[in-house]
Structures are given as structure tokens and as C-alpha cells.
Coordinates of C-alpha atoms in Angstrom, one line a residue:
X109 CA 0.0 0.0 0.0
X110 CA 1.3 3.4 -1.1
X111 CA 2.4 5.7 1.6
X112 CA 0.2 8.7 2.1
X113 CA 1.2 11.9 0.3
X114 CA 3.2 14.2 2.5
X115 CA 3.2 17.9 1.8
X116 CA 5.9 19.9 3.3
X117 CA 5.7 23.6 2.5
X118 CA 9.0 25.6 2.8
X119 CA 7.4 29.0 2.3
X120 CA 4.2 30.8 2.4
X121 CA 4.2 31.1 -1.3
X122 CA 4.5 27.4 -1.7
X123 CA 1.4 26.8 0.5
X124 CA -0.7 28.6 -2.2
X125 CA 0.8 26.4 -4.9
X126 CA 0.0 23.2 -3.0
X127 CA -1.7 20.3 -5.0
X128 CA -5.4 20.2 -4.7
X129 CA -5.1 16.6 -3.4
X130 CA -3.3 17.7 -0.3
X131 CA -6.3 17.6 2.1
X132 CA -5.9 18.8 5.7
X133 CA -6.7 15.3 6.9
X134 CA -3.4 14.0 5.6
X135 CA -1.2 16.5 7.1
X136 CA 0.7 15.7 10.2
X137 CA 0.3 17.6 13.5
X138 CA 3.7 19.3 12.9
X139 CA 2.5 20.4 9.5
X140 CA -0.7 21.7 10.7
X141 CA 1.1 23.8 13.3
X142 CA 3.4 25.1 10.6
X143 CA 0.4 25.9 8.4
X144 CA -1.2 27.9 11.4
X145 CA 2.0 30.1 11.6
X146 CA 2.5 30.5 7.9
X147 CA -1.0 31.5 6.8
X148 CA -1.5 34.6 9.0
X149 CA 1.9 35.9 7.9
X150 CA 0.8 35.4 4.2
X151 CA -2.4 37.1 4.8
X152 CA -0.5 40.1 6.3
X153 CA 1.8 40.3 3.2
X154 CA -1.3 40.5 1.0
X155 CA -2.8 43.3 3.3
X156 CA 0.4 45.2 3.0
X157 CA 0.6 45.2 -0.7
X158 CA -3.0 46.6 -1.7
X159 CA -3.8 49.4 -4.1
X160 CA -2.8 53.0 -3.2
X161 CA -5.8 54.9 -1.8
X162 CA -7.2 57.7 -3.5
X163 CA -7.2 61.2 -2.0
X164 CA -10.9 60.7 -0.7
X165 CA -10.1 57.0 0.5
X166 CA -6.9 58.3 2.4
X167 CA -8.9 61.0 4.2
X168 CA -11.4 58.4 5.3
X169 CA -8.7 56.1 6.5
X170 CA -7.2 59.0 8.5
X171 CA -10.7 59.7 9.9
X172 CA -11.1 56.1 10.9
X173 CA -7.6 56.1 12.3
X174 CA -8.3 58.9 14.7
X175 CA -11.8 57.6 15.6
X176 CA -10.0 54.4 16.5
X177 CA -7.5 56.3 18.8
X178 CA -10.5 57.7 20.7
X179 CA -11.2 60.9 19.0
X180 CA -15.0 61.0 18.9
X181 CA -15.6 64.6 18.0
X182 CA -16.2 65.1 14.1
X183 CA -14.7 68.6 14.3
X184 CA -11.5 67.4 16.0
X185 CA -11.0 64.6 13.5
X186 CA -11.6 67.1 10.6
X187 CA -8.8 69.3 12.0
X188 CA -6.5 66.4 12.4
X189 CA -7.1 65.0 8.9
X190 CA -6.5 68.5 7.5
X191 CA -3.3 68.9 9.4
X192 CA -2.0 65.5 8.1
X193 CA -2.4 66.7 4.4
X194 CA 1.0 68.5 4.6
X195 CA 2.7 65.7 6.5
X196 CA 5.3 63.6 4.7
X197 CA 7.7 61.1 6.0
X198 CA 11.0 62.8 6.5
X199 CA 14.5 62.2 7.8
X200 CA 13.3 63.0 11.3
X201 CA 11.0 60.1 11.6
X202 CA 12.4 57.5 9.2
X203 CA 13.9 55.6 12.0
X204 CA 10.3 54.8 13.1
X205 CA 9.3 53.4 9.7
X206 CA 9.1 49.8 10.9
X207 CA 7.6 50.4 14.2
X208 CA 4.0 50.1 15.1
X209 CA 1.7 52.0 17.4
X210 CA 1.2 50.3 20.8
X211 CA -1.4 47.6 20.7
X212 CA -2.0 48.1 17.0
X213 CA -1.6 45.6 14.2
X214 CA 0.7 46.6 11.4
X215 CA -2.3 46.0 9.1
X216 CA -4.4 48.4 10.9
X217 CA -7.7 48.9 9.4
X218 CA -6.5 48.1 5.9
X219 CA -8.1 44.7 5.9
X220 CA -11.3 44.7 3.8
X221 CA -10.5 48.3 2.4
X222 CA -8.0 47.0 -0.2
X223 CA -6.2 50.3 0.0
X224 CA -2.8 51.6 1.1
X225 CA -2.6 54.9 2.7
X226 CA 0.9 56.4 3.1
X227 CA -0.7 59.3 5.0
X228 CA -1.8 56.8 7.8
X229 CA 1.7 55.4 7.9
X230 CA 3.3 58.9 8.1
X231 CA 0.9 59.9 11.0
X232 CA 1.8 56.7 12.8
X233 CA 5.5 57.5 12.5
X234 CA 5.0 61.0 13.6
X235 CA 3.1 59.9 16.7
X236 CA 5.9 57.5 17.5
X237 CA 8.6 60.2 17.0
X238 CA 6.7 62.6 19.3
X239 CA 6.2 59.9 21.8
X240 CA 9.8 59.1 21.8
X241 CA 11.0 62.7 22.2
X242 CA 8.6 63.3 25.1
X243 CA 9.6 60.3 27.1
X244 CA 8.3 57.3 25.3
X245 CA 6.4 54.6 27.2
X246 CA 6.5 53.9 30.9
X247 CA 4.4 54.9 33.9
X248 CA 3.1 58.6 33.8
X249 CA 3.9 59.1 30.1
X250 CA 2.2 61.8 28.2
X251 CA -0.7 61.2 26.0
X252 CA 0.7 62.3 22.5
X253 CA -2.7 61.6 20.8
X254 CA -4.5 64.1 23.0
X255 CA -1.7 66.6 22.5
X256 CA -2.4 66.3 18.9
X257 CA -6.1 66.8 19.2
X258 CA -5.5 70.0 21.2
X259 CA -2.8 71.1 18.8
X260 CA -3.1 69.4 15.4
X261 CA -0.3 71.6 13.9
X262 CA 2.2 69.3 15.7
X263 CA 1.6 66.8 13.1
X264 CA 3.4 68.8 10.3
X265 CA 5.6 71.1 12.4
X266 CA 9.3 70.9 11.7
X267 CA 10.7 68.3 14.2
X268 CA 14.0 70.2 14.8
X269 CA 12.0 73.4 15.9
X270 CA 10.1 71.3 18.3
X271 CA 13.2 69.8 19.8
X272 CA 14.8 73.3 20.1
X273 CA 11.7 74.7 21.8
X274 CA 11.7 71.9 24.3
X275 CA 15.4 72.5 25.0
X276 CA 14.8 76.3 25.5
X277 CA 12.0 75.5 28.0
X278 CA 14.1 73.1 29.9
X279 CA 17.0 75.6 30.5
X280 CA 14.8 78.7 31.0
X281 CA 15.3 80.4 34.3
X282 CA 12.8 79.2 36.9
X283 CA 11.9 76.0 35.2
X284 CA 13.9 73.9 37.8
X285 CA 11.5 71.4 39.4
X286 CA 8.8 72.2 36.9
X287 CA 7.1 69.0 35.4
X288 CA 7.7 70.2 32.0
X289 CA 6.1 67.1 30.2
X290 CA 2.8 67.6 32.1
X291 CA 2.7 71.1 31.2
X292 CA 3.3 70.5 27.6
X293 CA 0.5 67.8 27.7
X294 CA -1.9 70.4 28.6
X295 CA -0.5 73.2 26.5
X296 CA 1.0 71.6 23.5
X297 CA 0.9 74.8 21.5
X298 CA 3.9 76.0 23.6
X299 CA 6.1 73.6 21.4
X300 CA 5.1 75.6 18.3
X301 CA 5.8 79.1 19.6
X302 CA 9.2 80.9 19.3
X303 CA 11.0 81.7 22.5
X304 CA 10.3 85.4 23.6
X305 CA 13.3 87.7 24.4
X306 CA 13.9 87.8 28.0
X307 CA 12.4 91.1 29.3
X308 CA 13.3 93.0 32.4
X309 CA 9.6 93.7 33.0
X310 CA 8.6 90.0 33.4
X311 CA 10.0 87.8 36.2
X312 CA 10.6 84.0 35.8
X313 CA 7.5 83.4 37.8
X314 CA 5.4 85.5 35.6
X315 CA 6.7 83.7 32.5
X316 CA 5.8 80.4 34.1
X317 CA 2.4 81.7 34.7
X318 CA 2.1 82.5 31.1
X319 CA 3.2 79.0 30.2
X320 CA 0.4 77.6 32.3
X321 CA -2.1 79.4 29.9
X322 CA -0.2 78.2 26.8
X323 CA 1.6 81.6 26.1
X324 CA 5.3 81.9 25.6
X325 CA 5.3 85.3 27.3
X326 CA 2.9 88.0 28.5
X327 CA 5.5 90.7 29.0
X328 CA 4.7 94.4 28.1
X329 CA 5.4 94.1 24.3
X330 CA 3.5 90.9 24.0
X331 CA 0.5 92.3 26.0
X332 CA 0.4 95.3 23.9
X333 CA 0.5 93.2 20.8
X334 CA -2.4 91.0 22.0
X335 CA -4.4 94.0 23.0
X336 CA -4.1 95.4 19.5
X337 CA -5.4 92.1 18.1
X338 CA -8.3 92.3 20.6
X339 CA -9.4 95.6 19.3
X340 CA -9.2 94.2 15.7
X341 CA -11.5 91.4 16.9
X342 CA -14.0 93.9 18.2
X343 CA -14.0 95.7 15.0
X344 CA -14.8 92.5 13.1
X345 CA -17.4 91.0 15.5
X346 CA -18.7 93.9 17.4
X347 CA -17.6 92.5 20.9
X348 CA -14.4 91.3 22.7
X349 CA -15.8 87.7 23.6
X350 CA -12.8 86.0 22.0
X351 CA -12.7 82.2 22.5
X352 CA -16.3 81.5 22.1
X353 CA -16.7 81.5 18.3
X354 CA -15.6 78.7 15.9
X355 CA -12.4 79.8 14.2
X356 CA -11.4 82.2 17.0
X357 CA -7.6 82.8 17.1
X358 CA -6.4 80.1 19.7
X359 CA -3.6 82.1 21.0
X360 CA -5.6 85.2 21.5
X361 CA -8.2 83.2 23.3
X362 CA -5.6 81.9 25.6
X363 CA -4.5 85.4 26.3
X364 CA -8.0 86.4 27.1
X365 CA -8.4 83.6 29.5
X366 CA -5.0 84.6 31.3
X367 CA -6.4 88.2 31.7
X368 CA -9.5 86.7 33.3
X369 CA -7.4 84.5 35.6
X370 CA -5.1 87.4 36.6
X371 CA -8.2 89.6 37.2
X372 CA -9.6 86.9 39.7
X373 CA -6.4 86.5 41.5
X374 CA -5.7 90.3 41.8
X375 CA -2.6 90.0 39.7
X376 CA -3.9 92.2 36.8
X377 CA -2.3 95.6 36.8
X378 CA -4.8 98.5 37.3
X379 CA -3.8 100.2 33.9
X380 CA -4.2 97.0 32.0
X381 CA -7.7 96.5 33.7
X382 CA -8.7 99.9 32.6
X383 CA -7.7 99.3 29.1
X384 CA -9.6 96.1 29.0
X385 CA -12.6 97.7 30.4
X386 CA -12.5 100.5 27.8
X387 CA -12.6 97.9 25.1
X388 CA -15.7 96.3 26.6
X389 CA -13.8 93.2 27.8
X390 CA -15.9 90.8 30.0
X391 CA -13.9 89.5 32.9
X392 CA -16.3 86.6 33.6
X393 CA -15.9 83.8 31.2
X394 CA -19.4 82.4 31.6
X395 CA -21.0 85.8 31.1
X396 CA -18.8 86.5 28.1
X397 CA -19.9 83.3 26.4
X398 CA -23.7 84.1 27.2
X399 CA -23.3 87.7 25.8
X400 CA -21.5 86.1 22.7
X401 CA -24.8 84.3 21.9
X402 CA -27.1 87.0 23.0
X403 CA -25.4 89.2 20.4
X404 CA -26.0 86.4 18.0
X405 CA -29.8 86.2 18.7
X406 CA -29.9 90.0 18.6
X407 CA -28.4 90.0 15.1
X408 CA -30.8 87.3 14.1
X409 CA -33.8 89.4 15.2
X410 CA -32.6 92.4 13.3
X411 CA -32.2 90.3 10.1
X412 CA -35.4 88.3 10.4
X413 CA -37.7 90.7 12.4
X414 CA -38.1 87.9 15.2
X415 CA -35.9 85.9 17.5
X416 CA -37.3 82.5 17.2
X417 CA -35.1 80.4 14.9
X418 CA -36.7 77.2 13.6
X419 CA -34.8 74.0 12.6
X420 CA -36.6 73.7 9.2
X421 CA -36.6 77.5 8.4
X422 CA -33.1 78.2 9.7
X423 CA -31.0 75.0 9.6
X424 CA -27.7 76.8 9.5
X425 CA -28.6 78.2 13.0
X426 CA -28.6 74.8 14.7
X427 CA -26.3 76.0 17.5
X428 CA -28.3 79.2 18.1
X429 CA -31.5 77.1 18.1
X430 CA -30.0 74.9 20.9
X431 CA -28.8 78.0 22.8
X432 CA -32.4 79.3 22.8
X433 CA -33.7 76.0 24.2
X434 CA -31.2 76.1 27.0
X435 CA -32.4 79.6 27.9
X436 CA -36.0 78.4 28.1
X437 CA -35.0 75.3 30.3
X438 CA -32.9 77.6 32.6
X439 CA -35.8 79.9 33.1
X440 CA -38.3 77.1 33.8
X441 CA -35.8 75.7 36.3
X442 CA -35.4 79.1 37.9
X443 CA -31.7 79.1 37.5
X444 CA -31.5 82.1 35.0
X445 CA -30.3 85.4 36.4
X446 CA -33.2 88.0 36.4
X447 CA -31.1 90.5 34.3
X448 CA -30.8 87.9 31.5
X449 CA -34.5 87.1 31.5
X450 CA -35.2 90.9 31.3
X451 CA -32.8 91.3 28.3
X452 CA -34.2 88.4 26.3
X453 CA -37.8 89.5 27.1
X454 CA -37.0 93.0 25.9
X455 CA -35.8 91.6 22.6
X456 CA -39.0 89.7 22.1
X457 CA -37.7 86.3 23.0
X458 CA -40.4 83.4 22.8
X459 CA -40.4 81.7 26.2
X460 CA -43.1 79.4 25.1
X461 CA -41.3 77.8 22.0
X462 CA -40.8 74.1 21.6
X463 CA -37.5 72.7 23.1
X464 CA -35.8 69.9 21.1
X465 CA -33.5 69.4 24.2
X466 CA -36.3 68.9 26.8

């Protein structure tokens, strides 16, 4: 009786060239184990050699990439995808070309798509490079992904400039004992700003306070420059409630937040407080946000002759419609300050309107 046919495969490619008569039932246990090891590697090779993704497919892959990393906000993912558009693999992160993100397969999300996206690979390499620069793994490491969510420009920033800025901050006066990495995790924009000239009117402690708000400095010349930008903002929007509109300058919004913080702590100089008051600056952040939306409903009333935006009639005013609903709910719950009730009532606000949020 003839011996059973033995099929010994020396490579993954040979496995796919096996005779049709080689049934699994005739394979030895050792050959079966070899098959179990070879087949996944072969499938991975096929996944890593798909067709190149189109621009639209690449954007979708990047969007999926960030969603998988836990970024649930559509707007945040949109900004990250846009920032990756100018990212290219360069000398600075070529050393990470063969590495993978922690707990992620090398064939991440490419299975079933049939597309290859160098954009996703470039983003992966940049994340790894930043993670390595800022301490890599280990207990208490910084969350590089959420640094990028806060500041997408880090994706395409020059790596040498980031390293130089990190060095400048480490050797700056007063930074001894400062947990610099924790600070940068909260204020990643500091890695993109040029070091300010040391000024005699700003102490090391004051500079560190500026860093806590994401500002490289708040000395006299910087303060005057930002104040000029605030006046330009008022000329454009009719108020100084910066930081509460989509597209507002992020650095100017951080500067405004620092002025409010300094005002609460009593650290704001009287002459600066007077200048801000003259510009119509609101020192309470919650009130400033409310006034920003009140100005919005006021402008809507002037344009349409009423202040009752409706979802079907005014779909572009979705956020304003939600804000109006919140005002009605707050009044019904007796938590709205009387002066706000009076201002909205004088405007002709409809307190009996339907509330999609309630």
C-alpha cells in the first residue's frame, strides 16, 4: 500500500501552490502547526500590498484612524485630517518606519478596504517620534494623541524646531523642578511658539504663569500686541468675547483667558484692567460666552424681524436654536439670572417655544 502523500511547504508562497489533493486530513500535526503559523503571515503580506488609496479614501482612512484612537468629535478629527495633509515622511522620523503603534496591528484597518494609505503610515510615524521625544512609554507618560487633538499643527511642524523649543524651555530660568512634560501635555501649543526675548519687566515666575495658559510670554510688548489684536477682533465681530466662536484665534483666546485669571487673583495691573474695560472686555468667562450668543440672537432678530429660529426654516442656525432651548429650560428651572430674563424678554424672545432638548 502506497504511503500517504506528504506535503511539506517551505514558504508561504509554496502553500498557495499546493496540489489540490493535499487535504488537511493527511497533514501531520507538525505540518498543521506550521500552516497555522504561515497562513497569518501570508495574509498580512497580502494586506500590506494593496492598491494605493485615492485622496478621498486616504482621508477616510485617516478619519477612521483617529476615531480608533478615541477621538470622537467630528470637528477634532476634521482638523487632524486636514493637518495630516501636509505631513510627509522625512529624515526625522524615518527611524520609526518599521515600528507600530502600541497595541495596534501593522495591518491596522486596511483589511477589507483593499487600499494602502501612506498618509496613515506617516501619521503613525510622527506619533511614535513625538512619543519617543517626550519620554516614550512607561508609567506617567504623556498622551501624545490628545496633545495632537489639542494642537493638530504638531503633526506637520518641523521636528527640529520642536526639539529646540523643548530645550529652550528646559533651560529657562525658573523651570527647575517644573514638570515640563505634564505642562506640555496640557498646553502643546508651547512647542510651536518661538521663544520670547527675556524682558526685564517679566519675572521668571510671571513667565511660568504665562506658560500655564499656553503663552510663551505675557511681557509688556506681548501684552500690547495681543491687546491690539483684541481691538481688531472687536472691529470685526462687534464685541471682545474671543474664544467662544468657531475659528477664533487660539492664542488670542488663551491670552484672554489669562487676563480673566489674573483679574480673579488680583494679579492684573490696574492700567491693564482699565484698558480692557474700555475695550468692553468681560472678565467673567461664563458671562462672556452668554453675551456672545445674546449678540447672535440679537443680530438674528434684526435680520429676520423675530428671535425664534426654527430647525426647518433656519437649519444653518442649529447651535443658536439649541442655545435658545437652553435659555427656556434655565428659566423654567429658575436658575437664570433675572437680568438675562429681562434682556431676552425686551428683545421679544419666545419663552413658550418648543424645546428639542427637553
